[in-house]
MMTF fields as JSON, N, C-alpha, C and O atoms, coordinates in Angstrom:
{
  "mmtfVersion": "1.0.0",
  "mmtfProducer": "UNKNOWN",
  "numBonds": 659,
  "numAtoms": 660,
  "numGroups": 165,
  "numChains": 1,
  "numModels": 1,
  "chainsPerModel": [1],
  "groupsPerChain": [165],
  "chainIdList": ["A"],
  "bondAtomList": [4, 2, 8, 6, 12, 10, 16, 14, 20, 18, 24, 22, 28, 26, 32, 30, 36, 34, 40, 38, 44, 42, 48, 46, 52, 50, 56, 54, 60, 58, 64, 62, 68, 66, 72, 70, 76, 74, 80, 78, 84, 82, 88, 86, 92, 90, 96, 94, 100, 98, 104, 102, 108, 106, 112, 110, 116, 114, 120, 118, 124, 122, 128, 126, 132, 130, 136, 134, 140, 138, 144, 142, 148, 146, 152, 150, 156, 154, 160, 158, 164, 162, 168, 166, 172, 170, 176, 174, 180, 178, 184, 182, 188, 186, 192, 190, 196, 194, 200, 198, 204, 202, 208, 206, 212, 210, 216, 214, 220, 218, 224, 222, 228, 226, 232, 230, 236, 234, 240, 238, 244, 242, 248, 246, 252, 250, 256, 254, 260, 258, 264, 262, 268, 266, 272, 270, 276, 274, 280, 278, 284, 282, 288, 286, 292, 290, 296, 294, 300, 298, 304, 302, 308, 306, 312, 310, 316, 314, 320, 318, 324, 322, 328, 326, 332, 330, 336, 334, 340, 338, 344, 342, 348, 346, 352, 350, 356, 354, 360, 358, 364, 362, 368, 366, 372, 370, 376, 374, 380, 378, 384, 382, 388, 386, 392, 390, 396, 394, 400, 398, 404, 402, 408, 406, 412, 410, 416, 414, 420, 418, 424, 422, 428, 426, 432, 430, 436, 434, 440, 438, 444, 442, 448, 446, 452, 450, 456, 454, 460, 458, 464, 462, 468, 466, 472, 470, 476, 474, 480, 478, 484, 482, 488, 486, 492, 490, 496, 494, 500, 498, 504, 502, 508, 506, 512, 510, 516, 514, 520, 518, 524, 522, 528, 526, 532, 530, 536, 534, 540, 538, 544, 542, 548, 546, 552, 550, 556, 554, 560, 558, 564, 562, 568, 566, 572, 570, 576, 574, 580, 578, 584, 582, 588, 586, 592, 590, 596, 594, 600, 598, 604, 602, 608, 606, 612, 610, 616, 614, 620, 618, 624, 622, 628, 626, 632, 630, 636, 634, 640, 638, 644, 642, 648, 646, 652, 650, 656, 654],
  "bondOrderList": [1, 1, 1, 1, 1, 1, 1, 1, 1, 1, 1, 1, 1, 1, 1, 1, 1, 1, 1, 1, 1, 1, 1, 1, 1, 1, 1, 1, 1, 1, 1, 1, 1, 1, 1, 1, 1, 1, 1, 1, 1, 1, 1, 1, 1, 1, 1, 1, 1, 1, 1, 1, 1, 1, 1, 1, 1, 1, 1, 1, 1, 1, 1, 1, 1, 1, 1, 1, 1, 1, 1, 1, 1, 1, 1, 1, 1, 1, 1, 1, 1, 1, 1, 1, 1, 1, 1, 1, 1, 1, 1, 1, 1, 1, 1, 1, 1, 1, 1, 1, 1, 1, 1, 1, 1, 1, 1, 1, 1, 1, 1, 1, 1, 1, 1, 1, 1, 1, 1, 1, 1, 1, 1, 1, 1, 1, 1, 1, 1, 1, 1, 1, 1, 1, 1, 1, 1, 1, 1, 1, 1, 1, 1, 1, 1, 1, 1, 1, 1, 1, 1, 1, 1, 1, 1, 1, 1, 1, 1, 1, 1, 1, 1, 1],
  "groupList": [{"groupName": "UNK", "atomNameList": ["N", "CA", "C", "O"], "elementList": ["N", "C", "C", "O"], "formalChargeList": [0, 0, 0, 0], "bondAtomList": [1, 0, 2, 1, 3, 2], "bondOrderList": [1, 1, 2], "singleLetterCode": "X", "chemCompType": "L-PEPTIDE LINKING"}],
  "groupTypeList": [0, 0, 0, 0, 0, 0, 0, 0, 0, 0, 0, 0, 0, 0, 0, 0, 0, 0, 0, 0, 0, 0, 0, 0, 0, 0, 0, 0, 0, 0, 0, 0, 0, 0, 0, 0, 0, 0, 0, 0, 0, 0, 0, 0, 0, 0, 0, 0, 0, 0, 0, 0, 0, 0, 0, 0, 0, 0, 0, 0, 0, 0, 0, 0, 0, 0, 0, 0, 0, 0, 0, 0, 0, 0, 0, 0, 0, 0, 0, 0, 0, 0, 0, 0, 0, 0, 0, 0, 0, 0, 0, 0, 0, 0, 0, 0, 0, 0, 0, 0, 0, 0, 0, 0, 0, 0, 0, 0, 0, 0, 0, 0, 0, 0, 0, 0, 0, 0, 0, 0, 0, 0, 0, 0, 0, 0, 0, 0, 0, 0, 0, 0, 0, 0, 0, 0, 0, 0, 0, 0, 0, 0, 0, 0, 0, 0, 0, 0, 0, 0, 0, 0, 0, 0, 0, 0, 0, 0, 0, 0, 0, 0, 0, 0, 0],
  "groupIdList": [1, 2, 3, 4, 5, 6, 7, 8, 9, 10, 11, 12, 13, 14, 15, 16, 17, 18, 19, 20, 21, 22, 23, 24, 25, 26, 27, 28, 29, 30, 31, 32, 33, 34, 35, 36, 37, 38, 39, 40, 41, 42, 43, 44, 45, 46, 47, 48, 49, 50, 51, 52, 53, 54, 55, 56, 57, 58, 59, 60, 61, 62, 63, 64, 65, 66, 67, 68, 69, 70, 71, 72, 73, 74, 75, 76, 77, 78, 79, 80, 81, 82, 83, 84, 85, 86, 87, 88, 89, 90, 91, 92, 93, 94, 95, 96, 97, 98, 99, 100, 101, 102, 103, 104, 105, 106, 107, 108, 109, 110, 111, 112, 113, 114, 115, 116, 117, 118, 119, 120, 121, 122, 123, 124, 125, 126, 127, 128, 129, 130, 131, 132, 133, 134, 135, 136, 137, 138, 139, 140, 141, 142, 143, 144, 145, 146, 147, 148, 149, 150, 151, 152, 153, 154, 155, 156, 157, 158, 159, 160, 161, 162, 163, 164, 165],
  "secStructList": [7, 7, 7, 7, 6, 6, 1, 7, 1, 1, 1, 1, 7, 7, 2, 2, 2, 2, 6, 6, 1, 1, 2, 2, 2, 2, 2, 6, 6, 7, 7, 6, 6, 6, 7, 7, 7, 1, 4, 4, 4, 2, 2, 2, 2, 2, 2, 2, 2, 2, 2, 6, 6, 6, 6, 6, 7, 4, 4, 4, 4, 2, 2, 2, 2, 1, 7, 7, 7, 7, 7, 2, 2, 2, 2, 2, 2, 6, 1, 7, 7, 6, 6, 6, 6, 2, 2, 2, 2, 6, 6, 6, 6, 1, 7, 2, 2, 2, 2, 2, 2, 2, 2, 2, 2, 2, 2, 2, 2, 2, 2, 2, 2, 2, 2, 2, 2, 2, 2, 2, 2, 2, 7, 7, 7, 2, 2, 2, 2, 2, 2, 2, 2, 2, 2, 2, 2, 2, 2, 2, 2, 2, 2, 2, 2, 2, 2, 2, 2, 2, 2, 6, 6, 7, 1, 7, 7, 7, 2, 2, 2, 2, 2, 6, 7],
  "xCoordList": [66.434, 65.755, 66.37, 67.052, 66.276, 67.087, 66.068, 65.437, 65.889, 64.938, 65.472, 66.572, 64.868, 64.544, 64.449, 64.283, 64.506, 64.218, 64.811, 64.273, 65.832, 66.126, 65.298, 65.383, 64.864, 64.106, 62.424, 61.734, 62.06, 60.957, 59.69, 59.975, 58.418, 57.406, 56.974, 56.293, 57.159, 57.391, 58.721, 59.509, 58.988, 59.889, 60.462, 61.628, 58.844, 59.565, 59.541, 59.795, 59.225, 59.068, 60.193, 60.938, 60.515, 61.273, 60.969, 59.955, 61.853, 61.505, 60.529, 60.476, 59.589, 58.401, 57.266, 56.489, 56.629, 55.995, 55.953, 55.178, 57.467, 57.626, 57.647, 57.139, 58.185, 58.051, 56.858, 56.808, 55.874, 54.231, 53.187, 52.242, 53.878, 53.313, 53.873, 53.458, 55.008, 55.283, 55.066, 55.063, 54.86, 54.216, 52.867, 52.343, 52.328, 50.584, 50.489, 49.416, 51.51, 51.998, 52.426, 51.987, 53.503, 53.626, 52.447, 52.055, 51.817, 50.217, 49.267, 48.678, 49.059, 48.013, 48.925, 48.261, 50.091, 50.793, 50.941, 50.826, 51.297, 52.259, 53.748, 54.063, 54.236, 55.871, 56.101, 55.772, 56.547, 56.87, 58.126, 58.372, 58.604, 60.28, 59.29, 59.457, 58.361, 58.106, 56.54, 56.073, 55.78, 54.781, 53.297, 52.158, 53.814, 52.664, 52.681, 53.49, 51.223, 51.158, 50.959, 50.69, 50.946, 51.568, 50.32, 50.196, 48.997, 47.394, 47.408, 47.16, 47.475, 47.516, 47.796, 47.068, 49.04, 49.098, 48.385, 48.198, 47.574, 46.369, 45.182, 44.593, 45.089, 44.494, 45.002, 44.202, 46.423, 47.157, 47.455, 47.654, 47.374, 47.474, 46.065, 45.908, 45.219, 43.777, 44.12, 44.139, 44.334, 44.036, 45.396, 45.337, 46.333, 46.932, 46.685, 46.902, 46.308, 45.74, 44.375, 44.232, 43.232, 42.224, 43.205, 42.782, 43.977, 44.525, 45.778, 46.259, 46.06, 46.7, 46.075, 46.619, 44.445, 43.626, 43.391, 42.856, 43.756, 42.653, 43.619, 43.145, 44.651, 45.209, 44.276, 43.6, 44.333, 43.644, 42.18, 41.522, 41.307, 40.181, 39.997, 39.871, 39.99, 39.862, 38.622, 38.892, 37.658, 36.409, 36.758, 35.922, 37.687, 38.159, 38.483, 38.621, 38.784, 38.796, 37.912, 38.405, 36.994, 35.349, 35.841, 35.759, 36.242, 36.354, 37.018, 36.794, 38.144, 39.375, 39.172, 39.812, 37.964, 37.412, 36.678, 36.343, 36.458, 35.613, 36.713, 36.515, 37.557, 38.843, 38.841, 38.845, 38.836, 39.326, 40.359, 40.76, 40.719, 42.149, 41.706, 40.924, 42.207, 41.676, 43.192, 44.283, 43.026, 44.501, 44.447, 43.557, 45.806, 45.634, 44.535, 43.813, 44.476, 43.012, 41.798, 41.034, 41.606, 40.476, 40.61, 39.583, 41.776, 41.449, 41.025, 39.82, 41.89, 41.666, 40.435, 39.969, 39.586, 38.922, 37.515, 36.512, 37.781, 36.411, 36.858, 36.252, 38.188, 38.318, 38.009, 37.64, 38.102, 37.721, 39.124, 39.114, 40.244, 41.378, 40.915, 40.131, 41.393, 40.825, 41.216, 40.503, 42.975, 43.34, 43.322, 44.487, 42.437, 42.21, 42.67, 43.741, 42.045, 42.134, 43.651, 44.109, 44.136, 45.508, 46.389, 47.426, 46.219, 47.094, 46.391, 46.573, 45.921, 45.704, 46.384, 47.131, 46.096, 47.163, 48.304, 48.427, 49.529, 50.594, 51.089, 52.257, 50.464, 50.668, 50.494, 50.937, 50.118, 49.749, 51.438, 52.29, 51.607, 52.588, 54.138, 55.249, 53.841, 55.134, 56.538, 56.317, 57.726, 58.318, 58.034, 57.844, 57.94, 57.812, 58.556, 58.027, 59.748, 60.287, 59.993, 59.907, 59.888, 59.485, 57.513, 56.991, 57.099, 55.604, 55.513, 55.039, 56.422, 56.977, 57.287, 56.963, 58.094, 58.878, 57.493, 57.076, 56.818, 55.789, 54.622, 53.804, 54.751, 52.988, 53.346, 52.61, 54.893, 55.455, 55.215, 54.379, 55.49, 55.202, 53.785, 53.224, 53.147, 51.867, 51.169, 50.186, 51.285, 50.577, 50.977, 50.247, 52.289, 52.704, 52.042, 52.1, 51.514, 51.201, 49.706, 49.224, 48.931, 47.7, 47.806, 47.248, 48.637, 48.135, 48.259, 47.821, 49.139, 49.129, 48.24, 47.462, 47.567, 45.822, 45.206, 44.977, 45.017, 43.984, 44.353, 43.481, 45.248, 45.406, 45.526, 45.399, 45.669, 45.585, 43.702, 43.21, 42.97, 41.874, 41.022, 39.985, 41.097, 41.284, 41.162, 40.271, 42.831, 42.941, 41.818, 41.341, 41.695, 41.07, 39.218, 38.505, 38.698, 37.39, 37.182, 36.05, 38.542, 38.443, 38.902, 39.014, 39.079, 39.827, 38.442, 37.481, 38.365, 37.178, 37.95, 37.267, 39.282, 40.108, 40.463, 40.965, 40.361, 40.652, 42.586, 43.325, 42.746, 44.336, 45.182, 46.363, 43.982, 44.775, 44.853, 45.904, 43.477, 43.278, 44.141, 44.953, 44.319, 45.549, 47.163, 47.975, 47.226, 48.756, 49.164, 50.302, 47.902, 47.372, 48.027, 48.599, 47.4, 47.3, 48.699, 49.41, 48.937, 50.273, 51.274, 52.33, 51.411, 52.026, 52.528, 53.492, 50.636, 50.748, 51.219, 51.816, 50.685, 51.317, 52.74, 53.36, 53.381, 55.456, 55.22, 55.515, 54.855, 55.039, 55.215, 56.297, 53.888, 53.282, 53.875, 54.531, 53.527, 54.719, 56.059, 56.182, 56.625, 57.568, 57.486, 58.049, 56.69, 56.699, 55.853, 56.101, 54.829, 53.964, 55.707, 56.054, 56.354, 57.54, 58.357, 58.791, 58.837, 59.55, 58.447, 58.968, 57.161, 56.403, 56.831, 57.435, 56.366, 56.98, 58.078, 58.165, 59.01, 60.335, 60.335, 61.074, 59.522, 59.713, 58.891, 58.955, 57.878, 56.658, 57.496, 57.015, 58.625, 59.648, 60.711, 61.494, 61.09, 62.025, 63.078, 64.08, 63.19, 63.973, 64.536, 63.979, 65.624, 66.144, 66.042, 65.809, 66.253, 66.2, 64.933, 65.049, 63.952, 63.817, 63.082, 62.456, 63.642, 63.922, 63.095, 63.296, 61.874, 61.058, 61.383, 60.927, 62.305, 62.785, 63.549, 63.496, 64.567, 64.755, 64.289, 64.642, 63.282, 62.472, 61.626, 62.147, 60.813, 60.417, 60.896, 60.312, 62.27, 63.318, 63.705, 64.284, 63.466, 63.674, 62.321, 61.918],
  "yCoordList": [69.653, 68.397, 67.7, 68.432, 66.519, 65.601, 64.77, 63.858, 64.968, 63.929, 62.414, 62.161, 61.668, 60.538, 60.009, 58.792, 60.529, 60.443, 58.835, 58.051, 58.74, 57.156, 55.906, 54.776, 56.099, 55.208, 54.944, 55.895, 53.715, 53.14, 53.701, 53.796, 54.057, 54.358, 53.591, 54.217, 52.266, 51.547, 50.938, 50.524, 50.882, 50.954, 49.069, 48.673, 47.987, 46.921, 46.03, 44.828, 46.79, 46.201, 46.144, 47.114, 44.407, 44.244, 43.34, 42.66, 43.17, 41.937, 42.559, 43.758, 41.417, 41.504, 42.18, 42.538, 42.631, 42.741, 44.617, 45.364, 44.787, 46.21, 46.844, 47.959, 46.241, 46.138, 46.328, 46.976, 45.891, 45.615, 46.989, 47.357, 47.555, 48.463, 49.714, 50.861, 49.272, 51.262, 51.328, 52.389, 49.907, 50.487, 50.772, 51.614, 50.464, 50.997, 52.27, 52.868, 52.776, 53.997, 54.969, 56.112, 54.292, 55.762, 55.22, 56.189, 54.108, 54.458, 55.47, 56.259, 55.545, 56.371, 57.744, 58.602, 58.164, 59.458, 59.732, 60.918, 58.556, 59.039, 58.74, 57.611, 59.057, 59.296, 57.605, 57.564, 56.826, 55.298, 55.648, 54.818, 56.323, 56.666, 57.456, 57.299, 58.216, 58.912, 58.51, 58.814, 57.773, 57.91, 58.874, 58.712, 59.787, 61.266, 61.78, 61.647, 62.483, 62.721, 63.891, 64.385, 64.671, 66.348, 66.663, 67.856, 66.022, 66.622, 67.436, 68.612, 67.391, 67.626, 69.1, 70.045, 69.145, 70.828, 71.415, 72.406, 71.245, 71.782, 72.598, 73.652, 71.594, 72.261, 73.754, 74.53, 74.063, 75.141, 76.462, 77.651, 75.484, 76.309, 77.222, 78.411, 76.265, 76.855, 78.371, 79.428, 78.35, 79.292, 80.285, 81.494, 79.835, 81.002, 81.835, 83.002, 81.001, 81.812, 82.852, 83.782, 82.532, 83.357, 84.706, 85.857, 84.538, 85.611, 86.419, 87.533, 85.632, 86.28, 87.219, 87.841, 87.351, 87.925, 89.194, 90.1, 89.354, 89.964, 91.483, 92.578, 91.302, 92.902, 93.582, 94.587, 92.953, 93.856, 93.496, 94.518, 92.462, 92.572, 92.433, 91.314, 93.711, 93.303, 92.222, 91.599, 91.902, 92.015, 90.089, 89.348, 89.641, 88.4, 87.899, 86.676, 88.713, 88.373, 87.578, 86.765, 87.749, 86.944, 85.256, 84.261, 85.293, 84.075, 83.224, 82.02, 83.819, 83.317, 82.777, 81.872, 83.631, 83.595, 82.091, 81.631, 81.343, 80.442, 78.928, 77.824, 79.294, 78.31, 77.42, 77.929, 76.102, 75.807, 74.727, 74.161, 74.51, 73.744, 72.216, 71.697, 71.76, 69.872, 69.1, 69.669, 68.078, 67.541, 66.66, 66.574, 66.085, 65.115, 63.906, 63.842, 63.044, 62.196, 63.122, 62.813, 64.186, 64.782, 65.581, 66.067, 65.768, 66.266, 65.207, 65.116, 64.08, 63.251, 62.534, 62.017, 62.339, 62.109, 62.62, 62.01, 63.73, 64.735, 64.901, 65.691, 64.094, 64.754, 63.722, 62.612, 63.925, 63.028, 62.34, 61.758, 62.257, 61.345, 60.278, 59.762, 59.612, 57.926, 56.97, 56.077, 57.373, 56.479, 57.009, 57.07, 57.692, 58.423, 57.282, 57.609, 55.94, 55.402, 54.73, 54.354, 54.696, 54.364, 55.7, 55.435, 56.843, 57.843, 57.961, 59.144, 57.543, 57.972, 56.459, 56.55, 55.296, 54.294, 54.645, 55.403, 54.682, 55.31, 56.483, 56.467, 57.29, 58.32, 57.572, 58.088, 56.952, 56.348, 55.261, 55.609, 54.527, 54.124, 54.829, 54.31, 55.834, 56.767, 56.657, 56.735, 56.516, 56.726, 57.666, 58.804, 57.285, 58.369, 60.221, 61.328, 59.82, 60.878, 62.222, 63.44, 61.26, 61.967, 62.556, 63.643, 61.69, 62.333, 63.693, 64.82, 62.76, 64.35, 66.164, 67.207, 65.843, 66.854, 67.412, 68.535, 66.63, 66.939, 67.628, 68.457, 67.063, 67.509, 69.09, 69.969, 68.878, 70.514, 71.404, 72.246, 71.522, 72.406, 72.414, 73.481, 71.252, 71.682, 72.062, 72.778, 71.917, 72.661, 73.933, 74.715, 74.168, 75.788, 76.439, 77.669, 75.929, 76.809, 77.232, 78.352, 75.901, 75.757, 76.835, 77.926, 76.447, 78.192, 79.751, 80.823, 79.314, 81.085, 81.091, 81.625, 80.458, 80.764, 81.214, 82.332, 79.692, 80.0, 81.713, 82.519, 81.808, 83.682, 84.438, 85.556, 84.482, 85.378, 85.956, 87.062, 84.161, 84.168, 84.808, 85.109, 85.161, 85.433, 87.224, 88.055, 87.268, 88.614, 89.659, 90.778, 88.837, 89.456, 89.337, 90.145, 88.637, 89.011, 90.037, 90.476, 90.68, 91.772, 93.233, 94.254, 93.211, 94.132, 95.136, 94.449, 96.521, 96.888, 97.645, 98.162, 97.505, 98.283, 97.376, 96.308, 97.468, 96.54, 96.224, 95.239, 97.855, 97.835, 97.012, 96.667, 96.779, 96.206, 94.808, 94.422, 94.149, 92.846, 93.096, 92.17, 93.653, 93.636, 93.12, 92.468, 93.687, 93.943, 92.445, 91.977, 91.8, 90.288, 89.02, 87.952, 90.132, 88.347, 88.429, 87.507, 89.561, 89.355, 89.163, 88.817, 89.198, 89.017, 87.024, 86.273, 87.065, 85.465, 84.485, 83.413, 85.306, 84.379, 84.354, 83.312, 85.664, 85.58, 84.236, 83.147, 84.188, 82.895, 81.993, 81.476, 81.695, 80.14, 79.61, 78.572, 80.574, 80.075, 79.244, 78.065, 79.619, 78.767, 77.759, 76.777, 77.664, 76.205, 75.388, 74.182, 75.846, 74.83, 73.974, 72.823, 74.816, 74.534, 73.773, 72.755, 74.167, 72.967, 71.867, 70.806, 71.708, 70.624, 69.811, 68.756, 70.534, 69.709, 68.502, 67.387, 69.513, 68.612, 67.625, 66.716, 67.449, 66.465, 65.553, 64.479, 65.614, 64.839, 64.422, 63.372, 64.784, 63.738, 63.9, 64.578, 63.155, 62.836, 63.87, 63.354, 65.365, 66.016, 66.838, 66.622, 67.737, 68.874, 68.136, 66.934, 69.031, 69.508, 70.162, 71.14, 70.39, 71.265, 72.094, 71.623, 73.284, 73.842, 74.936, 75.944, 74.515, 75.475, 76.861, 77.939, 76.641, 77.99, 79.027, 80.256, 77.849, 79.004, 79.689, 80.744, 78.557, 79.493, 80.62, 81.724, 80.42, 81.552, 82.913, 83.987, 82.597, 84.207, 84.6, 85.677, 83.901, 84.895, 85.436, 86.256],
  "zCoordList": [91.11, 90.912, 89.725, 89.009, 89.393, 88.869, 87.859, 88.392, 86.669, 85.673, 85.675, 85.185, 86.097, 85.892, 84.315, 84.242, 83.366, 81.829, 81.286, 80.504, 81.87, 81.611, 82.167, 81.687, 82.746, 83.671, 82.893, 82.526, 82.777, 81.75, 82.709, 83.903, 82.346, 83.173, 84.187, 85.0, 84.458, 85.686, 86.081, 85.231, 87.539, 87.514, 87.721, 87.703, 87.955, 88.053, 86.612, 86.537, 85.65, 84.048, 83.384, 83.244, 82.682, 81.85, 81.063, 81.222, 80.014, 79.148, 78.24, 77.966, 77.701, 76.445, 77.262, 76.377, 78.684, 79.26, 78.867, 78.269, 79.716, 79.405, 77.993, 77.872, 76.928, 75.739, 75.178, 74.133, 75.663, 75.199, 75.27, 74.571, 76.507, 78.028, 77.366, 77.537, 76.48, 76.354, 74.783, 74.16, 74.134, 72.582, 73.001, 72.273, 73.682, 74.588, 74.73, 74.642, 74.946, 75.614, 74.63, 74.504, 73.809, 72.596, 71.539, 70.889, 71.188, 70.267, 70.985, 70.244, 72.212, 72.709, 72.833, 73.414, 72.509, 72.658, 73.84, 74.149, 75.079, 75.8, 76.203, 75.826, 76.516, 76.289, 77.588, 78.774, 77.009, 77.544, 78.505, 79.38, 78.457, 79.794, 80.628, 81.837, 80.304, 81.71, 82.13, 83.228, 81.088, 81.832, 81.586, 82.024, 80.801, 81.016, 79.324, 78.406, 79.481, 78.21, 78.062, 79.157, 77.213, 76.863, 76.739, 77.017, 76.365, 76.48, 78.154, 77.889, 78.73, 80.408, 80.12, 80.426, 79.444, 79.106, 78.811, 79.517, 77.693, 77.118, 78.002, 77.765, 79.184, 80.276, 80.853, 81.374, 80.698, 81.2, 80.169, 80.419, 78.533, 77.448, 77.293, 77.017, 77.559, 77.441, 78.324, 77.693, 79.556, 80.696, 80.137, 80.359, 79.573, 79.407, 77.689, 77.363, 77.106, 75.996, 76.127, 75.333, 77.405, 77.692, 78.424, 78.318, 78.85, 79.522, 78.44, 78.648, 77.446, 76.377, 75.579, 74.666, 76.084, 75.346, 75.988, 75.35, 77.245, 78.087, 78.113, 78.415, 77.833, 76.999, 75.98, 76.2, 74.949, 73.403, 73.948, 73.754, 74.577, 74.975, 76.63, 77.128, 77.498, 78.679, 78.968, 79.995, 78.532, 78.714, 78.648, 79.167, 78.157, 78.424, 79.261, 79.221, 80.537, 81.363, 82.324, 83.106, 82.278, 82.455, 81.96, 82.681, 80.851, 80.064, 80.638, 80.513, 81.517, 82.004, 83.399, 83.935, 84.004, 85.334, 85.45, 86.542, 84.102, 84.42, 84.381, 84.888, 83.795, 84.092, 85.844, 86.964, 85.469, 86.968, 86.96, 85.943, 88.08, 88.102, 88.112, 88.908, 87.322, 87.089, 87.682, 87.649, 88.07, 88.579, 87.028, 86.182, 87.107, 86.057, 85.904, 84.909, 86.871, 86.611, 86.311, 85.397, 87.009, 86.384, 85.103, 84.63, 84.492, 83.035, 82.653, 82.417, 82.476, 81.424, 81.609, 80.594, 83.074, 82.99, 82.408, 82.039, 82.463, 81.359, 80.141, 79.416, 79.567, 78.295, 77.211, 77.596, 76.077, 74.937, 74.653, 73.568, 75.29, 75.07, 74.892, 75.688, 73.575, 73.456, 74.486, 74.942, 74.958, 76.226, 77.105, 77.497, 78.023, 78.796, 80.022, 80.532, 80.629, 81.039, 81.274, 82.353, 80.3, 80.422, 80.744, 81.352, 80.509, 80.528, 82.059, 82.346, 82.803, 84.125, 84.817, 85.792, 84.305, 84.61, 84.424, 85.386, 83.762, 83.412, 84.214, 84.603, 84.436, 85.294, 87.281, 88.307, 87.206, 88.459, 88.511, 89.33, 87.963, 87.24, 87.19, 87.294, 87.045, 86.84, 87.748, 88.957, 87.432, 88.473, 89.238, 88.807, 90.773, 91.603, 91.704, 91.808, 91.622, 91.523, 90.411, 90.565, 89.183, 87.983, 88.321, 88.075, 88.747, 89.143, 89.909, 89.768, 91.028, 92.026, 91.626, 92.195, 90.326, 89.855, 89.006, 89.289, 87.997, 87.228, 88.104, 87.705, 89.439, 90.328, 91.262, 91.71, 91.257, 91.822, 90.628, 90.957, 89.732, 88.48, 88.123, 87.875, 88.079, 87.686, 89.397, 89.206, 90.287, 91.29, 91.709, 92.317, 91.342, 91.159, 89.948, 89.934, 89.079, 87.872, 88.339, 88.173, 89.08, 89.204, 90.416, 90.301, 91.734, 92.564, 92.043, 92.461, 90.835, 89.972, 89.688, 90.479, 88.217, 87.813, 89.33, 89.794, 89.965, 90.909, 91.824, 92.148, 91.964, 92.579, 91.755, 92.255, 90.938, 89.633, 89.236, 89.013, 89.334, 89.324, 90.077, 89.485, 91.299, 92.981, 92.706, 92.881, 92.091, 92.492, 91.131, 91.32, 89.919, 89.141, 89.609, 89.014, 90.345, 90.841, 91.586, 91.79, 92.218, 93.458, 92.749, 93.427, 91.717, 91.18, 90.326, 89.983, 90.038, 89.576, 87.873, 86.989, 87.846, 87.011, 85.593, 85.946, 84.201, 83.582, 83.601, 83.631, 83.557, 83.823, 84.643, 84.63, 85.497, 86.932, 85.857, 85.345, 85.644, 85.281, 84.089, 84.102, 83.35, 82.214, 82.604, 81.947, 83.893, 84.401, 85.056, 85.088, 85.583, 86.288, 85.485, 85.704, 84.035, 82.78, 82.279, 81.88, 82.361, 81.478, 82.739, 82.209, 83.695, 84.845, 84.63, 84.482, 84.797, 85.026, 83.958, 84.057, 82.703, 81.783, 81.721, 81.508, 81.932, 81.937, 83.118, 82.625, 84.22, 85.416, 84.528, 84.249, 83.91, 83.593, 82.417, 82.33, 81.347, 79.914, 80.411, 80.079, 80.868, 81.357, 81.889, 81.404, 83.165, 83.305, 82.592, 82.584, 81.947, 80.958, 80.33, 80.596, 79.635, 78.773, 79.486, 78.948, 81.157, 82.002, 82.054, 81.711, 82.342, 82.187, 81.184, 81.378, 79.458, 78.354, 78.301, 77.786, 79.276, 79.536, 80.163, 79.786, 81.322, 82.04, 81.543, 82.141, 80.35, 80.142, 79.033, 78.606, 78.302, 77.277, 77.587, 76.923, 78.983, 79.198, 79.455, 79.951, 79.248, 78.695, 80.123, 81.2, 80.015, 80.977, 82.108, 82.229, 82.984, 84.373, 84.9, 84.161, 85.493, 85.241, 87.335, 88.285, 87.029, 88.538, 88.326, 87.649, 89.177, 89.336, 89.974, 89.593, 91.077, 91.493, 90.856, 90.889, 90.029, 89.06, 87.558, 87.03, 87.075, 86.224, 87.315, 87.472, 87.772, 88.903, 89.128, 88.986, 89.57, 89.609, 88.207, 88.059, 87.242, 85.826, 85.932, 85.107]
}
């Protein structure tokens, strides 16, 4: 897949208009070339820090169980972001392609939790649920980090092959 990173968060804006639209955009802290704002992670950091736990405290695992998958309009829409409203404009906004690349990574991260989540309700062993979190977090750490990238502009970033490392 191919970043779009040059390309302004819409794609028919120029002049004083576009100019206006992406100081809007980096005051509320989101990145004006792509569109998206790095709070969104937070949603994914949360779920992998409950499961960073659930080694030295199995019993965290419970904690982790209550995690659920928000798309981007629905984080920001429950969250206390001041531009919540605009960071869901903007993202709507986005070059397509770059949305594309951003909604494959975050819906691959989101079916890990969610089966991870899955497999730790069926499981009666903490070991097992130990072997789960740290499993999922080697997955997810990474792409939270290819996310990063694509949310400033940055890398490449190829889900398949973070995956096979």
């Amino acid at each position: 897949m191919s970043s779009m990173a040059s390309q302004p968060a819409t794609r028919a804006q120029t002049g004083p208009e576009a100019a206006a639209w992406a100081e809007r955009l980096r005051v509320a802290n989101i990145n004006p070339r792509t569109g998206l704002a790095t709070d969104y992670l937070n949603h994914f950091n949360e779920a992998v820090m409950l499961l960073e736990m659930v080694p030295d405290m199995p019993e965290c695992a419970e904690d982790f169980l209550t995690w659920s998958p928000l798309s981007y309009a629905e984080h920001f829409t429950a969250s206390n972001f001041k531009a919540r409203d605009l960071a869901i404009e903007a993202y709507e906004k986005a070059e397509p392609s770059v949305r594309a690349q951003f909604d494959h990574i975050t819906d691959t991260m989101t079916s890990i939790l969610s089966a991870v989540g899955s497999a730790m309700r069926e499981v009666e062993k903490d070991t097992t649920r130990v072997r789960l979190a740290e499993q999922a977090t080697a997955w997810v750490k990474p792409l939270i980090a290819a996310c990063g990238g694509i949310i400033n502009g940055g890398a490449e970033a190829d889900v398949d092959t973070i995956m096979a490392n």
